[in-house]
Coordinates of C-alpha atoms in Angstrom, one line a residue:
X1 CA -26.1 23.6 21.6
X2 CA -26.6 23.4 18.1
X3 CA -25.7 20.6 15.7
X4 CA -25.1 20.3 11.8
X5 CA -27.8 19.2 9.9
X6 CA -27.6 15.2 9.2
X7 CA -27.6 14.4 5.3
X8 CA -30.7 12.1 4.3
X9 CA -30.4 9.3 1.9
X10 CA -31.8 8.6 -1.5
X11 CA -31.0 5.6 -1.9
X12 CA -32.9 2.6 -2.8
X13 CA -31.5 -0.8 -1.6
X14 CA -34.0 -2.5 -3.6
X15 CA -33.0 -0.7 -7.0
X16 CA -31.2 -2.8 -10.0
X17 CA -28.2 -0.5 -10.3
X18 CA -28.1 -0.5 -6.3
X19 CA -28.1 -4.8 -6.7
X20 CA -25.9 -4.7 -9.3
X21 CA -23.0 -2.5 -8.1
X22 CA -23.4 -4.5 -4.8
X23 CA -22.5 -7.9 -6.6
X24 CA -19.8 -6.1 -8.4
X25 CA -18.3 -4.7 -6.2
X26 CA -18.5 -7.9 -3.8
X27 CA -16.4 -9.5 -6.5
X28 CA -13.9 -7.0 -6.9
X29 CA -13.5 -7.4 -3.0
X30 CA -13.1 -11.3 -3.2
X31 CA -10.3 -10.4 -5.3
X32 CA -8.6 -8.3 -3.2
X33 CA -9.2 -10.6 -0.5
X34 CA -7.1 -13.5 -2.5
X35 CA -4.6 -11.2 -3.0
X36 CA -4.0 -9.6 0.5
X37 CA -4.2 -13.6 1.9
X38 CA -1.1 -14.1 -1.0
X39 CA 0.6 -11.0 0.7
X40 CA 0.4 -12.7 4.4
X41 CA 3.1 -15.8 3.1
X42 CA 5.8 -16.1 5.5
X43 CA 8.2 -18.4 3.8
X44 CA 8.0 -22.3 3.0
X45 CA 7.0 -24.2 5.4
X46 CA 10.4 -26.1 6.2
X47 CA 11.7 -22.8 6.9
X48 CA 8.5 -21.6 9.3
X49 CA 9.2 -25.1 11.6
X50 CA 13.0 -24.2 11.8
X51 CA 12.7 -20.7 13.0
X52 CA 10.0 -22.2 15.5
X53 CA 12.3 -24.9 16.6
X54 CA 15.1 -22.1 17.1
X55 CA 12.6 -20.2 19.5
X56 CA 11.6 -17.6 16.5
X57 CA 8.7 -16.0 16.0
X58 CA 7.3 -15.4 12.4
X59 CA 7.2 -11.7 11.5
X60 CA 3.3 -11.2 12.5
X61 CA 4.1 -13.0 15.6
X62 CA 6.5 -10.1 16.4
X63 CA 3.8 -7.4 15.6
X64 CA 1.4 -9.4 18.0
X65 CA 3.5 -9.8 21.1
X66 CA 5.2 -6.3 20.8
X67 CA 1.2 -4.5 20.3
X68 CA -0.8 -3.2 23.5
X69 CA -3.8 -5.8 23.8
X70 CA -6.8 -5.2 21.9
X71 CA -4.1 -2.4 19.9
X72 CA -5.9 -2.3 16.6
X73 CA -2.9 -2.3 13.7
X74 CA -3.8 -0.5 10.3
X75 CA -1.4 -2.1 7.9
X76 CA 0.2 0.0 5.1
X77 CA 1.1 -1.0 1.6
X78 CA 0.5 -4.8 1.7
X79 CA 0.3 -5.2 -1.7
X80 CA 3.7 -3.7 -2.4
X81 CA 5.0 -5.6 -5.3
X82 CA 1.7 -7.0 -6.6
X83 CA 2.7 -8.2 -10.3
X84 CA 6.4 -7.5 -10.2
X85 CA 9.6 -9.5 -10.9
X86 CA 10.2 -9.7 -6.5
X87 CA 9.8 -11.4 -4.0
X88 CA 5.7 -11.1 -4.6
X89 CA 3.5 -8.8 -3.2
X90 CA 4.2 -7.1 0.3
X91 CA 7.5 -8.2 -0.2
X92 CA 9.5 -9.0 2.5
X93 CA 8.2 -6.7 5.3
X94 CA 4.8 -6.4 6.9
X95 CA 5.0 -2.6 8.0
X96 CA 2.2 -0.4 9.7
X97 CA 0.7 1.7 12.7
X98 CA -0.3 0.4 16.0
X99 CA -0.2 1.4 20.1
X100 CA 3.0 0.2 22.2
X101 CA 3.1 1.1 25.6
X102 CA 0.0 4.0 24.8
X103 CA 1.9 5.3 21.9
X104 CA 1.2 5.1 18.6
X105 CA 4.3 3.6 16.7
X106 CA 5.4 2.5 13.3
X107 CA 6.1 -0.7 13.3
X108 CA 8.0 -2.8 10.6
X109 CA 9.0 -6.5 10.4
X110 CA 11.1 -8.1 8.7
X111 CA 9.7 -11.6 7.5
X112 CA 13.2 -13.8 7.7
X113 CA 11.3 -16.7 7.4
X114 CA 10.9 -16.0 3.6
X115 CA 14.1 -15.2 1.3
X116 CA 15.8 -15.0 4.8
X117 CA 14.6 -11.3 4.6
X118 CA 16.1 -10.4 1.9
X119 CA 15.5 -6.9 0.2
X120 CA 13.8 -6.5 -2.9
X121 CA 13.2 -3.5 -4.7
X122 CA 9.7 -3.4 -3.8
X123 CA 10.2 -3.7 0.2
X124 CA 12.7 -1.4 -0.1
X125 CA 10.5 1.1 -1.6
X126 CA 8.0 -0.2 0.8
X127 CA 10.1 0.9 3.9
X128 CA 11.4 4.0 2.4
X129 CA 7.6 5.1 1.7
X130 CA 6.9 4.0 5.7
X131 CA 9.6 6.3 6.8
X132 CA 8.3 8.9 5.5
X133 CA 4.7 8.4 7.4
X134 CA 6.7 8.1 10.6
X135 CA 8.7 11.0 10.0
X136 CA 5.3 13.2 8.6
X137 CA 3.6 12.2 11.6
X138 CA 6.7 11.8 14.4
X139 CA 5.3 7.9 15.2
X140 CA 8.3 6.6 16.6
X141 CA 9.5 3.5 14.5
X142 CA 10.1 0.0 15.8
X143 CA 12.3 -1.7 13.4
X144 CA 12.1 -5.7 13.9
X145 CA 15.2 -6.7 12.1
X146 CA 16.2 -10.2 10.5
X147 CA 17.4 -9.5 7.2
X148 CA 20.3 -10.9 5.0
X149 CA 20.6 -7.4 3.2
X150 CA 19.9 -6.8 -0.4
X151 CA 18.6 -9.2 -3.1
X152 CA 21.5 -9.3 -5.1
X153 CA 20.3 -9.3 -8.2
X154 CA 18.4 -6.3 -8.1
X155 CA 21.3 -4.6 -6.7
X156 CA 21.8 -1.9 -8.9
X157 CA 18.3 -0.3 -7.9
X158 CA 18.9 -1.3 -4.5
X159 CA 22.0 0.0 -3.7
X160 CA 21.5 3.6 -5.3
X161 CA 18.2 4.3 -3.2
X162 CA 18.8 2.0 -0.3
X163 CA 21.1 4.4 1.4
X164 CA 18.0 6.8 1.5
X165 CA 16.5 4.4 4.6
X166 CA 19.8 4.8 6.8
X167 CA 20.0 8.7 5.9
X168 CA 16.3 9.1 7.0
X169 CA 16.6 7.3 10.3
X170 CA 19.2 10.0 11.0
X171 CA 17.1 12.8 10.3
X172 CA 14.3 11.3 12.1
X173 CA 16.7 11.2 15.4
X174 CA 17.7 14.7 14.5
X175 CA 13.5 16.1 14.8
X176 CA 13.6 13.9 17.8
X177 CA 11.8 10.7 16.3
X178 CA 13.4 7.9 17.8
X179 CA 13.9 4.4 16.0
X180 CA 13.9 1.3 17.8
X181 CA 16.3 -1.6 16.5
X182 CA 14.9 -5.2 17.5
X183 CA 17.3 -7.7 15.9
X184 CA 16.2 -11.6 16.1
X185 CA 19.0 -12.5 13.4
X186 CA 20.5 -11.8 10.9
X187 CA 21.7 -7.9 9.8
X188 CA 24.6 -8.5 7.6
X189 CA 26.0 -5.9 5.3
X190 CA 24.3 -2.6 4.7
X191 CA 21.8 -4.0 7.0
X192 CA 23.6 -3.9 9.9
X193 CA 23.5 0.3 9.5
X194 CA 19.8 -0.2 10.6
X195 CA 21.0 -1.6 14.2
X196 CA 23.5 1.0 14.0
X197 CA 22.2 3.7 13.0
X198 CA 19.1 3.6 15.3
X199 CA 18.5 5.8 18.9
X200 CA 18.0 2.3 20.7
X201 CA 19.3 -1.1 20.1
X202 CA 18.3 -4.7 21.6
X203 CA 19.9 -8.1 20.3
X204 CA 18.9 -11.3 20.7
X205 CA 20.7 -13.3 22.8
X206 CA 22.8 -16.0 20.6
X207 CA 20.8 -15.3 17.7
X208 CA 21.3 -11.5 16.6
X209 CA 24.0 -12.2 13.9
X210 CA 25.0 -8.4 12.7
X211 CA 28.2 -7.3 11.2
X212 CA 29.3 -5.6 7.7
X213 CA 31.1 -8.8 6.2
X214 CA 30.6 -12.2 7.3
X215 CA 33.3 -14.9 8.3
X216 CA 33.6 -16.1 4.5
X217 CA 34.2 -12.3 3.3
X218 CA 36.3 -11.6 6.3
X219 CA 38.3 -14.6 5.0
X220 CA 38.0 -14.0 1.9
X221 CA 39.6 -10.5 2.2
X222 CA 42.2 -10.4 5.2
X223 CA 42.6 -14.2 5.6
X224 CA 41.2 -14.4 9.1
X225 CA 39.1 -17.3 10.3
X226 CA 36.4 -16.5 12.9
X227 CA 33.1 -17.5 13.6
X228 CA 29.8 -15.6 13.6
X229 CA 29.5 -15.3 17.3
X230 CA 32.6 -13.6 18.3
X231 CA 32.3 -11.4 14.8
X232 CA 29.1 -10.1 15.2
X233 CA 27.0 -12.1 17.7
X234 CA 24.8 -10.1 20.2
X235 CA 27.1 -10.5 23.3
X236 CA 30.0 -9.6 21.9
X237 CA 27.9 -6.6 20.5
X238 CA 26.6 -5.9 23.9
X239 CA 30.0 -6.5 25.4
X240 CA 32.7 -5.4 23.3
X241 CA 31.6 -3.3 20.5
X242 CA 28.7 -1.4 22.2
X243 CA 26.7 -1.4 18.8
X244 CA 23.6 -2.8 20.9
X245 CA 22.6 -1.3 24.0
X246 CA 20.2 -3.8 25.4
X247 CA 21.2 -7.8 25.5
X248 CA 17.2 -9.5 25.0
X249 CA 17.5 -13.5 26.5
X250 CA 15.0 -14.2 24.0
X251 CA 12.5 -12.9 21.7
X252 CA 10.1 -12.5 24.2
X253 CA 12.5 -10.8 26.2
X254 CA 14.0 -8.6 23.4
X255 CA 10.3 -7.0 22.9
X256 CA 9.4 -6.7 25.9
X257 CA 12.5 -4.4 26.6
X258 CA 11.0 -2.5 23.2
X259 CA 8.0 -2.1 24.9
X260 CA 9.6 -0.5 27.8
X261 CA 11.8 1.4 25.8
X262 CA 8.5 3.3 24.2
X263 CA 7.0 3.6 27.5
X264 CA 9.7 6.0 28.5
X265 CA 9.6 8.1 26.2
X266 CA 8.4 11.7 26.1
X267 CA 4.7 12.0 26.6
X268 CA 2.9 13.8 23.8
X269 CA 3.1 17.0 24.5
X270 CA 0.0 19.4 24.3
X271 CA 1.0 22.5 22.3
X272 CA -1.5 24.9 20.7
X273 CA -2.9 23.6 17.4
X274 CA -3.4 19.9 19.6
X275 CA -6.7 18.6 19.0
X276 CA -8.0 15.5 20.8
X277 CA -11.2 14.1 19.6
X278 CA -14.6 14.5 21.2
X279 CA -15.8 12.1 23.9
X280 CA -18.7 11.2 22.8
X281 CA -19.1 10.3 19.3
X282 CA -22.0 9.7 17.0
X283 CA -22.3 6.8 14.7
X284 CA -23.4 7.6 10.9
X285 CA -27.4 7.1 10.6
X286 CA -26.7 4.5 7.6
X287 CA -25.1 1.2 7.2
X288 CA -21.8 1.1 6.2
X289 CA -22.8 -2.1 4.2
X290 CA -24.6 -0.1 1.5
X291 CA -21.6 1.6 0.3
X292 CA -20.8 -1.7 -1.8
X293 CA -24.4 -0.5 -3.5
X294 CA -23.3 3.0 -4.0
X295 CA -20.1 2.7 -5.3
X296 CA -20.2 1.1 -8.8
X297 CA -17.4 -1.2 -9.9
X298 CA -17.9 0.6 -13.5
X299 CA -16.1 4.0 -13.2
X300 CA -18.3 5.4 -15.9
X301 CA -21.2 5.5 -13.7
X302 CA -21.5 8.9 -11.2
X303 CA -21.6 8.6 -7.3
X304 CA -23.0 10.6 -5.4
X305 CA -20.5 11.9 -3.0
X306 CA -22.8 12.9 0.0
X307 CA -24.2 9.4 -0.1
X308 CA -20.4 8.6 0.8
X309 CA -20.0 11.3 3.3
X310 CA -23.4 10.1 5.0
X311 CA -21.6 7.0 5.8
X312 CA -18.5 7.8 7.1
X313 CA -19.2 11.1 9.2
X314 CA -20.1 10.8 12.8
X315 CA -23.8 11.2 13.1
X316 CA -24.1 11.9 9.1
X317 CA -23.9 15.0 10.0
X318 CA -22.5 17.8 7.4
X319 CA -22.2 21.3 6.9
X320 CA -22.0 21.9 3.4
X321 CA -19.8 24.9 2.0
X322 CA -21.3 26.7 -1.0
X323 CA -24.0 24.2 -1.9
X324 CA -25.5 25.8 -4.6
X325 CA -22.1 27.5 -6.4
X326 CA -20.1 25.0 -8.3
X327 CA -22.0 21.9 -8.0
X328 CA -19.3 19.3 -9.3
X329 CA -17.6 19.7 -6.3
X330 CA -18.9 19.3 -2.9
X331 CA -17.5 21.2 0.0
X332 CA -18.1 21.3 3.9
X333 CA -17.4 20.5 8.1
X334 CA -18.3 17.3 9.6
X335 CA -16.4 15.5 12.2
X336 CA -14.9 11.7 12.4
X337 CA -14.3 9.8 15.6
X338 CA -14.7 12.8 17.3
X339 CA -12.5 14.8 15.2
X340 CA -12.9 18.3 12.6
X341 CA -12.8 17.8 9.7
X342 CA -13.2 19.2 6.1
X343 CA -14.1 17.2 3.4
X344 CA -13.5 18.1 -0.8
X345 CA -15.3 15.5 -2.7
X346 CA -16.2 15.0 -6.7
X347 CA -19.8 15.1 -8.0
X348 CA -18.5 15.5 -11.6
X349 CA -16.2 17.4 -14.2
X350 CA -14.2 20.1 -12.5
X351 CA -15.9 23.6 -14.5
X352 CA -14.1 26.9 -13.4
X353 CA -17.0 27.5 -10.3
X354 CA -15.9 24.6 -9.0
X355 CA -12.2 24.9 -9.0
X356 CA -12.7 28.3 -7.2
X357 CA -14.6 26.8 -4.5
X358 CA -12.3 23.6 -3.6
X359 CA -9.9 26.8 -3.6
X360 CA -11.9 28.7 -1.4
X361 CA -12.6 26.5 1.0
X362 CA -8.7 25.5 1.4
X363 CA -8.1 28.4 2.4
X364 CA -10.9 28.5 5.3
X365 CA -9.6 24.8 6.4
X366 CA -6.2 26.5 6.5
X367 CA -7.2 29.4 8.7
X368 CA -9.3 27.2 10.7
X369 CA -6.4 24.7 11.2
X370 CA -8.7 21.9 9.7
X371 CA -7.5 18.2 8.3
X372 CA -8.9 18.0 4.8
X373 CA -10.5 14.5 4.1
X374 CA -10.4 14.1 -0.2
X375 CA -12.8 11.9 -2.0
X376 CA -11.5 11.4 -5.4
X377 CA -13.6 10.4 -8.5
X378 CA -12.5 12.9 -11.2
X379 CA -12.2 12.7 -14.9
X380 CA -10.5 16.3 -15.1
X381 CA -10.9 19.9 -15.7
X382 CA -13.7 20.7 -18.2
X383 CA -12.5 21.2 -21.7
X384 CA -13.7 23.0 -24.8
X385 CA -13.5 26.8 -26.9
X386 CA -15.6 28.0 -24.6
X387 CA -13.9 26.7 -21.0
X388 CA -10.7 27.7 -22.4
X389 CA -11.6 31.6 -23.1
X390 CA -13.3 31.4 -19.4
X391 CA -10.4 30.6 -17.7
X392 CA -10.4 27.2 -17.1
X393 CA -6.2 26.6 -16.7
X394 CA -5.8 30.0 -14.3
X395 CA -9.0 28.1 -12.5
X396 CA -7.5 25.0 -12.3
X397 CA -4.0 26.3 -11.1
X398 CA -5.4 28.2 -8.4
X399 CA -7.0 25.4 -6.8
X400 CA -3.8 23.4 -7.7
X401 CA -1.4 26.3 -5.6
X402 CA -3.9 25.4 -2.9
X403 CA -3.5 21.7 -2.7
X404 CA 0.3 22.4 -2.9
X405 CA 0.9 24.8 -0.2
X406 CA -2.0 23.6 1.9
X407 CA -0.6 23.1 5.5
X408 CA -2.8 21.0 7.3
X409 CA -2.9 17.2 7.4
X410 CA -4.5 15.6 4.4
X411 CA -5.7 12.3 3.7
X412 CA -6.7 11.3 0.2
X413 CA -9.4 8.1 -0.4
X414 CA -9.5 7.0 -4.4
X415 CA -13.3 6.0 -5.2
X416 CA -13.2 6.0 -8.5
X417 CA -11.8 7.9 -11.1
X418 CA -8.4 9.7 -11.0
X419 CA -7.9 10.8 -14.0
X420 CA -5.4 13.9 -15.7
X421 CA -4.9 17.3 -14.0
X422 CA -8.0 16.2 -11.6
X423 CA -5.6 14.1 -9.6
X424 CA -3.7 16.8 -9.1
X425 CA -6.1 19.4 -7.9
X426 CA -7.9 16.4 -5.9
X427 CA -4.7 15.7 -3.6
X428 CA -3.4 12.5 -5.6
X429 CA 0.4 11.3 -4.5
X430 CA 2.4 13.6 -6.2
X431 CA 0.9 16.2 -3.5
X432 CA 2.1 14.1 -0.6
X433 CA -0.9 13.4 1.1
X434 CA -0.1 11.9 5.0
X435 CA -2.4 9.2 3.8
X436 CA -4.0 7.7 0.4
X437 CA -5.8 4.6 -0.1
X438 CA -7.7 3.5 -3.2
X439 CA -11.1 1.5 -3.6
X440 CA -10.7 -1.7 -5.3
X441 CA -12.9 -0.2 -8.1
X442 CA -10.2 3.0 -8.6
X443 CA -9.0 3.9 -11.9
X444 CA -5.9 6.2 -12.7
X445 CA -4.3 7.5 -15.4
X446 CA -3.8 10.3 -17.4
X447 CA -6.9 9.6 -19.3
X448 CA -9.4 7.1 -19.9
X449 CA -8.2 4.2 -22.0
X450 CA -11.2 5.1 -24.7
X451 CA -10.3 8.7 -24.7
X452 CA -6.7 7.5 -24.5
X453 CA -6.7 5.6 -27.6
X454 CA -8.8 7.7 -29.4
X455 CA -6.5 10.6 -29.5
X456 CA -4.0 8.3 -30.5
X457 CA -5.8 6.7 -33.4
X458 CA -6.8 11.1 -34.2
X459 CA -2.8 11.3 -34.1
X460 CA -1.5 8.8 -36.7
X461 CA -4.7 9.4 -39.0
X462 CA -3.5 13.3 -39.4
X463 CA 0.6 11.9 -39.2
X464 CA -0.5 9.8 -42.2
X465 CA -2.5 12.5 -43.9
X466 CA 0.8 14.9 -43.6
X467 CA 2.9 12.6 -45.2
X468 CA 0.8 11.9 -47.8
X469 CA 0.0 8.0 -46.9
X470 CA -2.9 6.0 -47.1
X471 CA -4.7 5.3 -43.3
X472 CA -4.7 1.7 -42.6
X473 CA -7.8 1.5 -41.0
X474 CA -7.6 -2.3 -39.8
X475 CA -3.8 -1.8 -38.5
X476 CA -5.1 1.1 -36.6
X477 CA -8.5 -0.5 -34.7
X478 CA -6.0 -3.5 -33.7
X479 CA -3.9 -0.5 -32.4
X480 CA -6.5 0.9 -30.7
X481 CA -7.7 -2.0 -28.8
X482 CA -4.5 -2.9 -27.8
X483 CA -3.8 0.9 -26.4
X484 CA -7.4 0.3 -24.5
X485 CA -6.0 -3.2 -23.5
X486 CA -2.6 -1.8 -22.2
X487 CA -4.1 1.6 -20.6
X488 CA -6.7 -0.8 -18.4
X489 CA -4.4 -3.0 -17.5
X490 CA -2.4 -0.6 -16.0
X491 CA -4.5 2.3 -14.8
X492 CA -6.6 -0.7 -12.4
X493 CA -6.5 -0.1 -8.4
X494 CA -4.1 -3.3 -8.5
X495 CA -1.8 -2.2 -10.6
X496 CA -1.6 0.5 -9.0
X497 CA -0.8 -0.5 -5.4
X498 CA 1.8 -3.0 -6.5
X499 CA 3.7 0.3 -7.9
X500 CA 3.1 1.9 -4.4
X501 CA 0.5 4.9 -6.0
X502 CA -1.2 4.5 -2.8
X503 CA -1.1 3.1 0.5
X504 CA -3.2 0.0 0.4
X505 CA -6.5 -0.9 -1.2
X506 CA -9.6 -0.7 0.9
X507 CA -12.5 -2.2 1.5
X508 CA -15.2 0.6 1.3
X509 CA -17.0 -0.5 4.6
X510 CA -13.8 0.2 6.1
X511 CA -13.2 3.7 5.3
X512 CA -14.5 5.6 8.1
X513 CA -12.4 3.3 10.6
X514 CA -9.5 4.1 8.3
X515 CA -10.3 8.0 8.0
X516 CA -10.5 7.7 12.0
X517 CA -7.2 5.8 12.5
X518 CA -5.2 8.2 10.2
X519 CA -6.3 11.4 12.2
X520 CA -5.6 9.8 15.9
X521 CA -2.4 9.5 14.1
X522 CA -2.1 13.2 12.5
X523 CA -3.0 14.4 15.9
X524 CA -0.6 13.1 18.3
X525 CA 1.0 16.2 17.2
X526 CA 0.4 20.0 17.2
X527 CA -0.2 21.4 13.7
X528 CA -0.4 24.5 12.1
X529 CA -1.4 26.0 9.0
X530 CA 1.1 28.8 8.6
X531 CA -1.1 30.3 5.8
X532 CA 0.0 34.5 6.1
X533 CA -3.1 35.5 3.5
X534 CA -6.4 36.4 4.5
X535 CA -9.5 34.6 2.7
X536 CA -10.1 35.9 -0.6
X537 CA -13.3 35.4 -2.5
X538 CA -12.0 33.3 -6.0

């Protein structure tokens, strides 16, 4: 049998840019690190030892009993949040994939031990984004409820996209993805449409609190007095109302009946297009640990992309597509954990060779009903008199119709730059990848923040020119640098993760257990590319 040829290394561990990028980017990490330990807070401490005394488990907790043993559990968007107004970053949900019962699920938690679980924007954005991988992928979701509904004041972005997360649990039910309610407290207000709304309901015994007004509303508005128990307790729920369909004695108990729940549902099933990943699977000929030397923490400076691939491919094995046409853009087959894969990576500027490539081979992954893995460090398209007359926007849009109307699962990984139309023909969020996660190094924007404020300073010097004014040249530079200021400050892989651009920052040792998680997830269903044109030479 014959095998693709492994990639060989050039690298020099010993080098002064290879030090230097690896002390860099060791810092960028330690920050990241700080950050995603800020992200894990689960409320005060007064509140932690009263939900402990009440028999509660802390949010994690929850994750960890309701997980198969040794289940790994790839958590999505922790940084949700990051250097907003709310509830700080993750917000009030810890949300991600993991195996119950031998099925991969989506799992998300309510943390009730901080802000009693309450709904910022950010977490509601969060979960919205997390439905949307469940529904993309059909993981059933496993909703661990204790929430007292919507931060108030934020309520008037909450309330106009909030109804999006009950309307999607729907539709999910409706392609057959079920969604698990677990409620430990409370689930008051729109909250309790979670519970209610779901395929499967369990309360908590004498602590599931769920009901659309509580007793001082209730009294408020029709002068009744009752108490939480017999208005929306679980027994009465379980009892009475039929709202919940399983009544837990505990927490314990309450996942453990989740657990059985998932265990009885449909098997995957094995249609053509299924793809399980090879038994035996090679590990990449290089460390994963030099990838903190190859990447550079400075954006300016170029990566090699095979150097990446070598590292993250099984066996370091890679058949390249079109080496020598289109350089800036490397193209080719490998495999991950066992599975196919093609892989679309920046070496540079995207010219008009190399646009018709990436479009090319798209095409071929589509017939070939092949994941594409994107690794994206790209300024733009090429620019200039002469690109222009050769075509370089038709170029560009044909690889851009490609990425749109691709059909096969996608997963996007930031190394570096993202920059203009290039994060559009390179897979960015706007083309709804099933994943994206970004390097701590990532930039993006719609242009560098010296190119950025260049143009601008180009801008007012002609503006003033026109109207016949004198150019303040001082008022200007302290424009400029505060443009440059502004545009890094916001184009930064933080930044950018706190507005949910991505799916979690990685560390770069990490991506090919990443890479390999997301496609046991894309695979647990059949795909197909339903692509109805032949391959055409571009």
């Amino acid at each position: 049998m014959y095998s693709m040829q492994a990639l060989k290394t050039r690298i020099n561990k010993n080098a002064p840019d290879f030090k230097a990028n690896y002390e860099g980017m060791q810092a960028l990490l330690k920050d990241l690190d700080d950050k995603l330990e800020k992200s894990r807070f689960q409320g005060k401490e007064k509140h932690i030892e009263k939900a402990h005394k009440l028999g509660k488990m802390l949010a994690r907790e929850r994750i960890e009993v309701l997980l198969d043993e040794d289940s790994p559990f790839m958590e999505l968007l922790p940084l949700a949040g990051l250097g907003g107004k709310g509830f700080g970053p993750g917000g009030t949900t810890v949300g991600g994939i993991g195996i119950v019962s031998g099925k991969i699920c989506m799992i998300v938690s309510n943390v009730g031990t901080n802000k009693g679980g309450s709904i910022d924007y950010a977490t509601l954005m969060k979960s919205l984004r997390l439905g949307e991988i469940a529904m993309e992928n059909r993981l059933p979701m496993i909703n661990l409820v204790e929430s007292g509904g919507a931060n108030l004041p934020e309520q008037e972005k909450i309330f106009n996209y909030g109804g999006a997360s009950f309307r999607d649990i729907t539709r999910r039910s409706k392609e057959g993805i079920p969604t698990i309610a677990v409620v430990f407290g409370n689930a008051t207000a729109g909250g309790a449409y979670v519970p209610g709304m779901s395929d499967y309901t369990v309360f908590v015994k004498d602590n599931a609190k769920v009901f659309l007004a509580g007793p001082p509303l209730v009294k408020m508005a029709t002068n009744e007095v009752v108490d939480d128990e017999s208005l929306g307790g679980a027994a009465m729920h379980s009892r009475v109302s039929g709202v919940s369909d399983y009544l837990a004695e505990d927490e314990l108990d309450g996942l453990r009946i989740a657990r059985e729940i998932i265990e009885h549902l449909e098997p995957v099933e094995e249609k053509p297009g299924y793809r399980k990943a090879k038994p035996s699977i090679k590990s990449p000929l290089y460390d994963n640990e030099e990838l903190l030397g190859i990447v550079s923490p400075d954006i300016k400076k170029p990566i090699d992309a095979r150097e990446i691939i070598a590292r993250i491919v099984d066996g370091s094995e890679f058949h390249e597509f079109k080496p020598e046409y289109g350089t800036t853009l490397v193209t080719g087959w490998a495999e991950v954990h066992g599975y196919r894969v093609g892989i679309i990576a920046n070496n540079g500027v995207l010219f008009s060779e190399s646009a018709n490539k990436g479009t090319h081979f798209i095409q071929l992954c589509n017939r070939q009903n092949t994941p594409i893995i994107y690794l994206q460090n790209i300024t733009g398209f090429m620019v200039g008199k002469a690109y222009e007359e050769g075509g370089i926007i038709k170029d560009g849009a044909k690889m851009i119709n490609a990425v749109s109307n691709s059909d096969v699962p996608t997963i996007t990984i930031m190394i570096g730059a993202s920059y203009g139309a290039g994060n559009y023909a390179m897979n960015g969020r706007a083309y709804q990848p099933r994943f994206l996660f970004s390097y701590p190094n990532s930039k993006i924007a719609v242009m560098g923040p010296e190119q950025l404020s260049g143009v601008m300073e180009m801008i007012q010097r002609q503006a003033a020119e026109k109207a016949g004014l004198e150019y303040d040249k001082e008022q200007a530079e302290q424009m400029r640098q505060y443009m440059m200021m502004e545009v890094e400050k916001k184009s930064n892989a933080m930044y950018a993760t706190g507005q949910l651009w991505d799916d979690g920052v990685i560390d770069p040792r990490d991506t090919r257990n990443y890479i390999g998680c997301c496609l046991n997830v894309v695979h647990q269903n059949a795909f197909s590319s339903d692509n109805q044109f032949g391959i055409f030479r571009m």
